[in-house]
Each structure stands twice: as C-alpha cells, then as structure tokens.
Coordinates of C-alpha atoms in Angstrom, one line a residue:
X1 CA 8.7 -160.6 28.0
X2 CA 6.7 -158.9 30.2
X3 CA 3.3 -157.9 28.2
X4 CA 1.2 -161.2 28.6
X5 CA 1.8 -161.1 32.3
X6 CA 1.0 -157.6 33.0
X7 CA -1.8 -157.5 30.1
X8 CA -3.0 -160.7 32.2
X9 CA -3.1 -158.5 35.4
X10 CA -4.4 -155.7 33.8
X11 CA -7.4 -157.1 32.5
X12 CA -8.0 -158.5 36.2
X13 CA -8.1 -155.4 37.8
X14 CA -10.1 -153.4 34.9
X15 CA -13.0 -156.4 35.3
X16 CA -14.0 -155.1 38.6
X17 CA -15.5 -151.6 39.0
X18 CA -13.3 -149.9 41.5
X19 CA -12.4 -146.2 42.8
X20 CA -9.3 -144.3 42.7
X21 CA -7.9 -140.6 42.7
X22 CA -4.5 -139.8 41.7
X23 CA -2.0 -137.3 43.4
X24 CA -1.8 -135.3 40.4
X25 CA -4.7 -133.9 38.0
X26 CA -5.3 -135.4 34.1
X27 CA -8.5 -135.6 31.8
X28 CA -11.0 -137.4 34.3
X29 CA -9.9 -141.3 35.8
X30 CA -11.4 -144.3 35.7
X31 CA -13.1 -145.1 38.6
X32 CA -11.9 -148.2 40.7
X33 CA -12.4 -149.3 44.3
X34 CA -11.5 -152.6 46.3
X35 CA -9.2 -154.4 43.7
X36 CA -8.6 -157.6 44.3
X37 CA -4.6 -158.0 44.7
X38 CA -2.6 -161.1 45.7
X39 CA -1.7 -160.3 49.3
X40 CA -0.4 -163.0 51.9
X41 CA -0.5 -163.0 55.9
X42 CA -0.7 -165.7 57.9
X43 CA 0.7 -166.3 61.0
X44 CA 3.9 -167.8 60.2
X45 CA 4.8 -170.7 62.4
X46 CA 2.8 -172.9 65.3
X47 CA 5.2 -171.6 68.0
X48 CA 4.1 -170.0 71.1
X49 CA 4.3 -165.6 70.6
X50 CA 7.3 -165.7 73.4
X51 CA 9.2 -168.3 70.7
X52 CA 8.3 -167.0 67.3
X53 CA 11.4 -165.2 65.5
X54 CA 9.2 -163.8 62.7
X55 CA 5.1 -163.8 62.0
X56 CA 2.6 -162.5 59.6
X57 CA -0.7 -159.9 60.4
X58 CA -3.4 -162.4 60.4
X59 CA -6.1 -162.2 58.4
X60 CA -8.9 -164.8 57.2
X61 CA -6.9 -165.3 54.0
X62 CA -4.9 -168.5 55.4
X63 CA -2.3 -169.5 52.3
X64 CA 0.2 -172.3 52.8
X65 CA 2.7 -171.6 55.5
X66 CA 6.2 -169.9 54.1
X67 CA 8.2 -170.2 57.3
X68 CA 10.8 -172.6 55.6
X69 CA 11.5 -171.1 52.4
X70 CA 11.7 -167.6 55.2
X71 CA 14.7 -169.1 56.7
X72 CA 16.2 -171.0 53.4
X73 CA 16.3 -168.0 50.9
X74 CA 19.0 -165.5 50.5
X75 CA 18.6 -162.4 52.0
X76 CA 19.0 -159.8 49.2
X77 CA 19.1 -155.3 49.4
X78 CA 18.0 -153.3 46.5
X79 CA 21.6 -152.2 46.2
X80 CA 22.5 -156.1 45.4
X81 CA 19.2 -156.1 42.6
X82 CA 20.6 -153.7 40.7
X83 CA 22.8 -155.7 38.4
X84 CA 20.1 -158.0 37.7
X85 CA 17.8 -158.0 34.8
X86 CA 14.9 -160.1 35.7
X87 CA 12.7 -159.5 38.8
X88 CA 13.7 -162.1 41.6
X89 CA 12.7 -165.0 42.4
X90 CA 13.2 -167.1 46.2
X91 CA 14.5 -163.9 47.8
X92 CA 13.4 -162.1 50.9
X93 CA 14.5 -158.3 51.4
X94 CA 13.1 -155.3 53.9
X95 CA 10.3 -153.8 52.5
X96 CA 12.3 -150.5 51.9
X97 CA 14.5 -152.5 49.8
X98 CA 11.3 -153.9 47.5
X99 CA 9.7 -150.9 47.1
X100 CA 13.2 -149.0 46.0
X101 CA 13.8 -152.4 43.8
X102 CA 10.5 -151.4 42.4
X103 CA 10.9 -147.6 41.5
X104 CA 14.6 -147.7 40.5
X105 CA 16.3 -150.6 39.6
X106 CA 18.4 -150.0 36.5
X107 CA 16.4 -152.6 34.5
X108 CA 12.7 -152.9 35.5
X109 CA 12.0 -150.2 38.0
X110 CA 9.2 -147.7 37.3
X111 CA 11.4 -144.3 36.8
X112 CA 13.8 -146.1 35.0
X113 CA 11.9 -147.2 31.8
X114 CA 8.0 -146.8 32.4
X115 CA 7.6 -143.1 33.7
X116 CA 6.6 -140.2 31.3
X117 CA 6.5 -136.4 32.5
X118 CA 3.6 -134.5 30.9
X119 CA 5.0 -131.6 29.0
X120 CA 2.2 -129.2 28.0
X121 CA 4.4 -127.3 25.1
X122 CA 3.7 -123.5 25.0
X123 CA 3.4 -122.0 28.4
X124 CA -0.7 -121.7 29.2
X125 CA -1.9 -118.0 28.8
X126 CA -3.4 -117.9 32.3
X127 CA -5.1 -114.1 31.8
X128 CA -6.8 -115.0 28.6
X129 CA -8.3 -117.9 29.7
X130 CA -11.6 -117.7 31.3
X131 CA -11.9 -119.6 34.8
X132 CA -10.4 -122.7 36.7
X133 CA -13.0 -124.9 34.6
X134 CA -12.0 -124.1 31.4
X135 CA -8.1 -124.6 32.4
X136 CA -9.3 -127.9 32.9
X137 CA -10.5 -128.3 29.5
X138 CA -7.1 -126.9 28.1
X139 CA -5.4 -128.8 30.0
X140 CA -7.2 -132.0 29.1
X141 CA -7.1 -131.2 24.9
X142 CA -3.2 -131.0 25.8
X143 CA -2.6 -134.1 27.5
X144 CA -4.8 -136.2 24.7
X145 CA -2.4 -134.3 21.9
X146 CA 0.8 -135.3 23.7
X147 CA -0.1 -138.7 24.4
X148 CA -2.0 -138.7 20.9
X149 CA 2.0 -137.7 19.6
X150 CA 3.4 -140.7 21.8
X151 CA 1.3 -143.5 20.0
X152 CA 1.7 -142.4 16.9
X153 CA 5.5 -143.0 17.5
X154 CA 5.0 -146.3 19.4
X155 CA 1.8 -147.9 21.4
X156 CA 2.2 -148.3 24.6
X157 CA -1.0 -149.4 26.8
X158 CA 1.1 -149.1 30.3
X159 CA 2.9 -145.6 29.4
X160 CA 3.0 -144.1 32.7
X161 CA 2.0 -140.6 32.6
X162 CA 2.2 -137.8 34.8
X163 CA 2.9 -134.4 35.7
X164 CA 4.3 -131.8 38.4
X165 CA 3.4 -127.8 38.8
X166 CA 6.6 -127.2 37.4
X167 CA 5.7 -128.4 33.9
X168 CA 1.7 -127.1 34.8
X169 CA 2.5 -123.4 35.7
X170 CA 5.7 -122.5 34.0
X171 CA 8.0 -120.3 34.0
X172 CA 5.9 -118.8 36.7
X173 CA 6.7 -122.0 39.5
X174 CA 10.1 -122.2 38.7
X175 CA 10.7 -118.3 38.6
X176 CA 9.2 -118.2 42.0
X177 CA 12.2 -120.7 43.3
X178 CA 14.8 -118.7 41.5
X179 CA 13.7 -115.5 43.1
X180 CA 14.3 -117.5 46.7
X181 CA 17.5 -119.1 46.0
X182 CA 18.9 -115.6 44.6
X183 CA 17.4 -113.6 47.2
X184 CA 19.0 -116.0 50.3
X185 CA 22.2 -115.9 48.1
X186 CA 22.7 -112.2 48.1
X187 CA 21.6 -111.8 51.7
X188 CA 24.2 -114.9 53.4
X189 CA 27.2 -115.4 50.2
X190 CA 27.6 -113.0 48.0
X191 CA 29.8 -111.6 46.6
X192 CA 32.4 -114.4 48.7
X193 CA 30.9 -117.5 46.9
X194 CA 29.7 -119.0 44.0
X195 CA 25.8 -119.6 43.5
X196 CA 25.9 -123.6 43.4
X197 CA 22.5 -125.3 43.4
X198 CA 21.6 -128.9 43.1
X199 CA 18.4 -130.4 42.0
X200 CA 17.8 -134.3 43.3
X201 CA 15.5 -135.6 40.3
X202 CA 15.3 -133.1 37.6
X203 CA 12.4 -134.9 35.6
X204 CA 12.3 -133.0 31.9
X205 CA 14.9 -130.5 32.9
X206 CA 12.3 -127.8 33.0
X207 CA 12.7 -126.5 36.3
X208 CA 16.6 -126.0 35.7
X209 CA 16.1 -123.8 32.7
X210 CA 13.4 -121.6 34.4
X211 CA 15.7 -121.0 37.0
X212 CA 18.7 -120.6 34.9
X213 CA 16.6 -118.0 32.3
X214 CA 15.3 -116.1 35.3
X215 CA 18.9 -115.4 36.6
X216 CA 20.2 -114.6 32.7
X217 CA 17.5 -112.1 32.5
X218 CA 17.1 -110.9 35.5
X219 CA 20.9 -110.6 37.4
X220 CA 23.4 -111.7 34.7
X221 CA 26.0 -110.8 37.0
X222 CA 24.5 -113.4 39.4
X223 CA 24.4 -115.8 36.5
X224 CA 27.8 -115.5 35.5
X225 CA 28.3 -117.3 38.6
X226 CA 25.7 -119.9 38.7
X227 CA 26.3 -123.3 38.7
X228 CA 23.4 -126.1 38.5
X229 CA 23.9 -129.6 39.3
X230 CA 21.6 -132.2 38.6
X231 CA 21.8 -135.4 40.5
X232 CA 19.4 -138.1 38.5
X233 CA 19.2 -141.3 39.3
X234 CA 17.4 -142.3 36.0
X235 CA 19.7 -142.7 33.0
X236 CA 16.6 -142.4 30.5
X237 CA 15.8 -138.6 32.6
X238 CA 19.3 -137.9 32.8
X239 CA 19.5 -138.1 28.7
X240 CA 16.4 -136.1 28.5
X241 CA 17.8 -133.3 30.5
X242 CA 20.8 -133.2 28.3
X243 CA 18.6 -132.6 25.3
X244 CA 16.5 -130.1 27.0
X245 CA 20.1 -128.0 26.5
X246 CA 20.5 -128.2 22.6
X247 CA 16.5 -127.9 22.9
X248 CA 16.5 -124.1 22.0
X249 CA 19.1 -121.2 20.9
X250 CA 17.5 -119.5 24.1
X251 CA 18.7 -123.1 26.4
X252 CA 22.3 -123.5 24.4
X253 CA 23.9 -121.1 26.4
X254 CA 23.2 -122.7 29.6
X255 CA 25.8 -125.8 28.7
X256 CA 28.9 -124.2 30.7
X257 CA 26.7 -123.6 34.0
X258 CA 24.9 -127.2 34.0
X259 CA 26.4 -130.4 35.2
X260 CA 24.1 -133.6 34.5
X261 CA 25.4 -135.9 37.1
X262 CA 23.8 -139.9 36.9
X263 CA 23.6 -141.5 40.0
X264 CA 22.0 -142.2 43.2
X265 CA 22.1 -140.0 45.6
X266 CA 22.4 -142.6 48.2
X267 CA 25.5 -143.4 46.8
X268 CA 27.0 -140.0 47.1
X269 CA 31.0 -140.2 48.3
X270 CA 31.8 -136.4 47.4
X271 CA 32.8 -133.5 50.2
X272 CA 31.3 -130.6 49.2
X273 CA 32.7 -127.9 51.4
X274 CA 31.4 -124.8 49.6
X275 CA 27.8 -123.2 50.7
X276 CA 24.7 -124.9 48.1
X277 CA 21.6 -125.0 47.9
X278 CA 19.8 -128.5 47.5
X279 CA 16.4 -128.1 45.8
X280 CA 14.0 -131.0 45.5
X281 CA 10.8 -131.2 44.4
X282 CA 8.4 -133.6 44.8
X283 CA 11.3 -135.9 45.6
X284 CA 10.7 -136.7 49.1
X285 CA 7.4 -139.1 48.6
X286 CA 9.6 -141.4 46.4
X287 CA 11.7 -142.3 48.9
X288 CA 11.5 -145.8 50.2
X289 CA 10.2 -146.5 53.5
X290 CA 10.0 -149.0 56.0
X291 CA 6.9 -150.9 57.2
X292 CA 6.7 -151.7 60.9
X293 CA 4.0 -153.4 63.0
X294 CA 3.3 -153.4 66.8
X295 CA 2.2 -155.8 69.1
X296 CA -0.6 -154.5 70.7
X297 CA -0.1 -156.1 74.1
X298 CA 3.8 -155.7 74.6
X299 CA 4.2 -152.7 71.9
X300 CA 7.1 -154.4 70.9
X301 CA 8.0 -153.3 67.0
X302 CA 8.7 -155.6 64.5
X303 CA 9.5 -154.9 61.4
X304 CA 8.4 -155.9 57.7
X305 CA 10.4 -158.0 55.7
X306 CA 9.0 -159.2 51.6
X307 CA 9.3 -163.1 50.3
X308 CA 9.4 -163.2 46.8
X309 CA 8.9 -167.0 46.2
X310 CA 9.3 -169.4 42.7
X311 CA 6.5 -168.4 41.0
X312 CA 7.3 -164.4 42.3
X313 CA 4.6 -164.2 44.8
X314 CA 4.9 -162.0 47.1
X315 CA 4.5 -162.5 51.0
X316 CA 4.7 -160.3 53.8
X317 CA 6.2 -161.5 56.9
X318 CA 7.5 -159.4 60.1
X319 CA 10.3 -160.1 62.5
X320 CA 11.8 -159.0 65.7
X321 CA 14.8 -158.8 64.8
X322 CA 15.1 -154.9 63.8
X323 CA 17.3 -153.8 61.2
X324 CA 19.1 -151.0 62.5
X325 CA 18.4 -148.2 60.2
X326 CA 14.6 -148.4 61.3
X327 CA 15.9 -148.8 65.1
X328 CA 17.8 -145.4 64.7
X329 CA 14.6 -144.0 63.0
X330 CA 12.4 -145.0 65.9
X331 CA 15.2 -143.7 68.7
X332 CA 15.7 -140.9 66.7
X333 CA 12.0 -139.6 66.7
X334 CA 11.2 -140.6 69.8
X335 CA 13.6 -137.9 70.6
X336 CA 14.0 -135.3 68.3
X337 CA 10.3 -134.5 67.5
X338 CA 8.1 -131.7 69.6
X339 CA 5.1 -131.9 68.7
X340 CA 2.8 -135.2 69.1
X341 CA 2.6 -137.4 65.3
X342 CA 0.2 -140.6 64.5
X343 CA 1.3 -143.9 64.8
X344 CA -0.4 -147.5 65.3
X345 CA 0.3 -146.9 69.3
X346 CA -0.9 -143.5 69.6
X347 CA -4.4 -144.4 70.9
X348 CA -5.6 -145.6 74.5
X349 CA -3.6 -148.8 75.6
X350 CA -6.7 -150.7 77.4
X351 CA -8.9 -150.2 74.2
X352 CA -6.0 -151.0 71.9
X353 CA -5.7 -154.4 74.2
X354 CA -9.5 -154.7 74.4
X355 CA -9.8 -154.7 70.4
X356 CA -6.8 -157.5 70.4
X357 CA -8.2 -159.7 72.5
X358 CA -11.5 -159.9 70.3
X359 CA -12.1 -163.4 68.3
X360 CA -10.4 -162.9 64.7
X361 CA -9.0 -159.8 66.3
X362 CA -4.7 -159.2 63.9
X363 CA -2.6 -160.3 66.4
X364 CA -0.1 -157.3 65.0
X365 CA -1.6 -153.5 64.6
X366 CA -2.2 -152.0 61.6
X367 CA 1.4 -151.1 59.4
X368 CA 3.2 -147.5 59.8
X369 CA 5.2 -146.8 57.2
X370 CA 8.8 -145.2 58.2
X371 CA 10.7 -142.6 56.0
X372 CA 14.0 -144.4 56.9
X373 CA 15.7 -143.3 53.5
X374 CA 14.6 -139.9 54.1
X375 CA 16.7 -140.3 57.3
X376 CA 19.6 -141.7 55.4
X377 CA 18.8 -139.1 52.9
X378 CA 19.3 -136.1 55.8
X379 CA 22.6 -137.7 56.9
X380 CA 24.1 -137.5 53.1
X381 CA 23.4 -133.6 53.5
X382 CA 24.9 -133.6 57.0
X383 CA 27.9 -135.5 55.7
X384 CA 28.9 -134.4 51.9
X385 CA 26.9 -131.2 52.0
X386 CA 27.7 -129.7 55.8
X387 CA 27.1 -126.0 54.2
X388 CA 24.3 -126.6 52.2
X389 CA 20.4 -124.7 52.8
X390 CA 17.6 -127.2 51.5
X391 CA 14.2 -126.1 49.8
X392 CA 11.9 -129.4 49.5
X393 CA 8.5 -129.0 48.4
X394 CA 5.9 -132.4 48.6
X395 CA 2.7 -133.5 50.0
X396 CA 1.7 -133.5 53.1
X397 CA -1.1 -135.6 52.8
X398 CA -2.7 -137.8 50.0
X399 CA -6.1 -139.2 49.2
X400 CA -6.9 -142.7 48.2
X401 CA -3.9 -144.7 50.4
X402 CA -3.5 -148.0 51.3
X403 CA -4.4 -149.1 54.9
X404 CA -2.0 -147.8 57.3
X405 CA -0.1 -144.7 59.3
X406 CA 1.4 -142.7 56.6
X407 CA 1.1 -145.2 54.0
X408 CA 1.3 -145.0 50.3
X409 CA -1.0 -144.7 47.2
X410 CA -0.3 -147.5 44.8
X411 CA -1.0 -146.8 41.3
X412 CA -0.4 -147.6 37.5
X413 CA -2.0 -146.7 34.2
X414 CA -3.7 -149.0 31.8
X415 CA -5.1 -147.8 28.3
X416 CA -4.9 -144.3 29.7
X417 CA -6.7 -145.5 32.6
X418 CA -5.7 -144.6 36.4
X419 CA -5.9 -148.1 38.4
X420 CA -5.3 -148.1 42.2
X421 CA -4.8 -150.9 44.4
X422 CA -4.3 -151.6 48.0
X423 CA -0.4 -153.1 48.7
X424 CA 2.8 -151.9 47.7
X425 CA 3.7 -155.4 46.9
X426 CA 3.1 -155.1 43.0
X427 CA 4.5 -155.9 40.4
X428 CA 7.6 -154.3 39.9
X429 CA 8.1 -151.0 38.2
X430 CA 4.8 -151.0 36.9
X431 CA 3.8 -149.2 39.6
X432 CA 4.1 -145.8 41.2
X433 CA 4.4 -145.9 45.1
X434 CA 4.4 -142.6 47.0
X435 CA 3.6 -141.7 50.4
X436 CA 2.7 -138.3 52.4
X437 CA 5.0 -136.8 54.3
X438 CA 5.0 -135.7 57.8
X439 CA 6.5 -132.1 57.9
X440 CA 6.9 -132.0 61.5
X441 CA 8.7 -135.0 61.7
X442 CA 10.7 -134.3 58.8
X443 CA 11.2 -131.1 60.1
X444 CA 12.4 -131.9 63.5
X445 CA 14.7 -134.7 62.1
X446 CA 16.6 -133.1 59.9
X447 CA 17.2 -129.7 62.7
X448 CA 18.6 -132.8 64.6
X449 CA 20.5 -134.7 62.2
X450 CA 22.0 -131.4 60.4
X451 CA 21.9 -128.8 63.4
X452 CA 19.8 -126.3 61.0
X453 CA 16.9 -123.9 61.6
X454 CA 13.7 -124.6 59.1
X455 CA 10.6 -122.8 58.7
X456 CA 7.6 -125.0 56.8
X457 CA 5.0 -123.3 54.8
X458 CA 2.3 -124.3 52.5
X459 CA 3.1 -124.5 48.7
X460 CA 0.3 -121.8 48.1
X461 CA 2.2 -119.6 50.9
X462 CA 5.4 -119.8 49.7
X463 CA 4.3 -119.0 46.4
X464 CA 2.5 -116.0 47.3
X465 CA 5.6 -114.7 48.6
X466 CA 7.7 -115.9 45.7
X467 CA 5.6 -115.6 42.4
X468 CA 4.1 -113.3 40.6
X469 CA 0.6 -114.4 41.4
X470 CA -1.0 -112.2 38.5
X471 CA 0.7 -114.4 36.0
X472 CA -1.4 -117.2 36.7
X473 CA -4.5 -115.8 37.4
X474 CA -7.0 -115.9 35.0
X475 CA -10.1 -113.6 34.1
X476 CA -12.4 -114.8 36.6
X477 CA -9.9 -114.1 39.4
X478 CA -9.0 -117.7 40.1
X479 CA -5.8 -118.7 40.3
X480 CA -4.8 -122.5 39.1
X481 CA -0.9 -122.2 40.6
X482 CA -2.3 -121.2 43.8
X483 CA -5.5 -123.3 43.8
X484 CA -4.1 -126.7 42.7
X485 CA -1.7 -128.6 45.3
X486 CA -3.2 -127.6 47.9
X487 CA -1.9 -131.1 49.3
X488 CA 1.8 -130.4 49.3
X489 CA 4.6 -128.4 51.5
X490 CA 7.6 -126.4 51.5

C-alpha cells in the first residue's frame, strides 16, 4: 500500500541535486543538498506571548493555522501506536514518541521491516591487501554482490542498507570486546559468579558469536560459564540471530549459552540481582529524544510536540506545558554534569535578545534535541540491573545533521541511493534518525543516576588496548579498524 506514495516522494527528492554523507561508509553516495521537505511553523494562535498555551518557531512559510485541531485530537505515545497497522492520522504525540513510532513500531517502523545489516561473508584478509584505498574497492565489489544477491531474491528500490565495524572488521572487533568483558570478569567475579552478558540490539548476531568463539577457544573454562542474553526489540532481527546459531557446526554449540529475548527494553520488569555486563553498540544514537525550544527573552523551555493531521501532514508545534520526563532531564543535567555542554542558551544573553528582537527574527531559538530515553534507558539499569558494568560504544559527533543542538541526521535509501533531508518529521519507518551523543553528559548522568564510576575513551583507543591491531593492518601499514570511526566513543 505504501509504494506509490513513497515512489511519489522519492522521485521528489531525487529531482533536486542535493548533498549528503552518511554515518557509515558504502560504494560512493549520491550527492544531495537542501531537499525540499514538507515542514510547518507558524505561530500558532493570535494571543498575546503571556496567553499562548502552545506556539510554533516562525518562519516565512505561513500554512493555515492548526491551533483547533491542537486542542481537538487525541493525545497518543508510541507505546499506544504499537497495536496499530496504519500510520496515524489526527493525532498529536511528543516528538520522542514520533520519532520512536517511526524506528520501532511493530508494523511500519524502520528496524522492524525496512533495515538490512551489511554482511560482507568471509572475514577480509586485512595483511594481504594493499592499502586503505584498495579496502575501499573490496569493500565496494562486496556490498554490490550482496545487494546484487538480495534483488535477485526480490527487488526492493527502498532496501535500507547498512553496516557496523562489527560486521566490517570481524572477528577482530568483536574479539577485542571479549578480551574486556573476560578480563574485568576474572579481576571483580570470578570464580564466585557466572559470566552473564547482555547485548541491547544484536543486529545479525555477529558480535555474539565473536565473543562466544573467542571465550570457546581461548578460556573454555570461562565459557562453560558464559551466558549471553540478547534483548532485540526487532522480531525480524531477533529471527535472524536465531538462525545465525544453526548457521555453522562451529555456531551449533553455542545454543545452551544464548538466550534470544524479544522485546523492548523499555519494557523491562525483571530484577536481575546477579553481577552482568550490558554491552551496546551503536545503540545509544537510536534512542528517541526530545526536542525543546527556548524563548530567547524569558529562557523559558518549551517543549516539542508533532500533529499528524487527515491527510498525515505533519506539524510541529511547542508548549509550555513540560512533560515531565524532559523536566527531570533538564533538572537532572543542570545538576549532575561538570563540565560546560552546548545548548540553544549557552551564548551571551544581550546578543541572543539583540538577534530576537530583529524584524523576521524566530520568536523561539533554534531546537536542542534531549536524550530523554537514554535517561529512561540509565534508570532501567539502575533499577533491574543494580549490579551490572556497561560498555557502550557510539558517535560522538556526526556530519550532515539537521539544524539544531545535537540534532539528528535524517536519511533513507532509494535505488541504492543515500538521500538526506533536513526534519525528522518523515515519513515513517522509511527513515533512519540518529543523533550524536554527548559523552560527558551521558557520562555524568548515568554516575548520577546509577552511583557508578566511568572512564570514556575513543573507539580507536579502546581498541588499541583491546585488539590485536596487526590483524587489521594491511601492507602499507594502514589500519582500516583503527582508521575508520573515528566519529564514535566508548
């Protein structure tokens, strides 16, 4: 039902030339820059600012006013969307609540039935192969092939395609991590517990069987007491990471010490009283976040709120009245964190007011974007998993994002074609949405939410400590697993 629509919308955006990067590297993009996207702000009612319950950032796009149908339609959470089949119409939800509608509902979100993890078959023979360059060129004759192999089965023109270091660089990457889980195991549990780990979105599986071989091989007494728990909020990944253990006699015998568990981490209800470690990887930048805007006179918050209407255009409206979550998030960092981050407020308050007071000048600063599920996602840990030691890797900053303080890139595929555009509010699940994240901040939240010490390093420091560099390196003396993601965190 959806392909004339979104071939309708695809052959919008591909009749502009435009510019775009993506977060993760395939055989050379197309090019794209200043889409033209559908996005509404107006200023939302003819009361005085003192009066208004809820207004718009105003631009010199003026659409008809949406203020009644604001108050009229249901109020609606992603949580609620779940059950449903078709994307909604006359709702209004918080934007955290679209953009996690987007990426995970059941039916139509993005991971859920559009996104396809790269998988590059045989491990790449980093020392025979010349230089960086010609990786590239591998690397590019492998993705065609696989995606060759996915047409061949059945066309798709909006397969979304993409791939992580894990799938890029192993064993090697996901050796490196089992060398730091076993290592912190023997020094603070063993021989007293159990080596329990859990992985929050496995993708293909691939990281869990590098870990689990490396333990086999190298400390089967370890092994013998390993257990790995996936939690996957994907059914169609979930599936896949069950077949990844019948994929090979070498996998097989990994069946008693895996547990595939299908749901939501959000809607976790278990104690687990036993000391784990919770790995996640390239998890963090999905999570949904909030969108708040200031008033650049009173620096009163408000925050962003989505109207879908009943053709399902969206409109973006924001309102004093804060949510709580994002009220906690604000108190929370205004408090816990020591060292000075960026927000829309951050600058000098008499040129912020000059700039406002301009003709034309937005009566609201430009949008942050809030990692309030993060938040929610540290308090799960603090709650369920009071014993548990975290490794998170992700990026800590990203190229090509929409207008904002740590705000998202917003991207799909089209006839093998990256396309970028420049609001989350997309069409949903045809769209990635992912957003940097701010280590310190993250950092300081979770010390106060969970009481734990952290240390952050840089993906390529962590892995010089962890892998076995060599393996990767090729005969010029570059090294792709250390060169590559420079971008991203531990």
């Amino acid at each position: 039902m959806d392909t004339p629509l979104v071939s309708k919308i695809f052959r919008r955006l591909l009749s502009h030339q435009t510019c775009c990067r993506q977060r993760f590297y395939h055989p050379p993009p197309f090019r794209l820059a200043n889409v033209p996207v559908r996005r509404y702000q107006d200023a939302a009612s003819s009361k005085s600012r003192e009066d208004e319950d809820f207004w718009t950032h105003r631009t010199d796009i003026l659409p008809p006013d949406k203020a009644e149908e604001f108050s009229k339609y249901p109020m609606v959470t992603a949580q609620l969307l779940q059950s449903r089949r078709d994307r909604p119409k006359k709702v209004k939800m918080l934007m955290r609540d679209f953009i996690e509608d987007s990426l995970y509902n059941p039916h139509y979100g993005y991971f859920s039935n559009r996104a396809v993890i790269f998988n590059p078959g045989d491990p790449f023979d980093f020392n025979s192969i010349r230089d960086e360059l010609e990786f590239q060129k591998v690397l590019r004759k492998r993705y065609t092939e696989f995606e060759d192999a996915l047409d061949a089965k059945e066309y798709d023109e909006t397969r979304q395609l993409w791939h992580t270091p894990t799938e890029l660089f192993r064993p090697y990457y996901g050796e490196a991590i089992a060398r730091y889980l076993v290592t912190n195991y023997k020094i603070t549990h063993h021989p007293f517990h159990d080596l329990i780990i859990y992985e929050l979105g496995a993708g293909n599986g691939t990281l869990m069987l590098n870990v689990l071989d490396y333990i086999r091989d190298v400390h089967p007494d370890i092994y013998e007491r390993t257990q790995y728990k996936v939690i996957e909020i994907s059914p169609a990944l979930a599936t896949l990471q069950s077949l990844q253990l019948t994929s090979s006699a070498a996998s097989r015998g990994h069946e008693k010490h895996i547990e595939i568990i299908n749901r939501s981490i959000f809607n976790w209800d278990i104690y687990v009283g036993s000391p784990c470690y919770f790995v996640a990887l390239e998890v963090f930048d999905n999570f949904a976040h909030d969108a708040i805007r200031y008033d650049p006179f009173t620096e009163e918050a408000l925050q962003g709120m989505v109207l879908v209407d009943s053709e399902g255009d969206f409109f973006e409206f924001y309102t004093k009245h804060m949510d709580p979550v994002v009220g906690r998030f604000l108190r929370l960092r205004q408090s816990a964190c020591r060292k000075p981050f960026e927000h829309p407020l951050s600058g000098g308050r008499r040129l912020r007011k000059f700039k406002a007071g301009l003709p034309l000048a937005p009566n609201l600063t430009t949008p942050e974007y809030v990692p309030t599920r993060l938040m929610q996602f540290f308090d799960i840990l603090s709650n369920y998993f009071p014993q548990h030691q975290l490794i998170a890797c992700d990026f800590h900053d990203l190229p090509d994002r929409i207008p904002g303080y740590q705000s998202p890139v917003v991207q799909t595929r089209h006839q093998r074609r990256s396309v970028a555009v420049t609001t989350p509010l997309v069409h949903q699940g045809y769209f990635d949405i992912f957003f940097p994240i701010d280590f310190n901040v993250a950092e300081d939240m979770y010390s106060a939410i969970t009481g734990k010490l952290t240390r952050v390093l840089t993906q390529e420091e962590f892995l010089k400590r962890w892998a076995y560099t060599e393996d990767t390196e090729t005969l010029s003396g570059e090294n792709p697993m250390l060169l590559w993601y420079k971008n991203a965190s531990t």
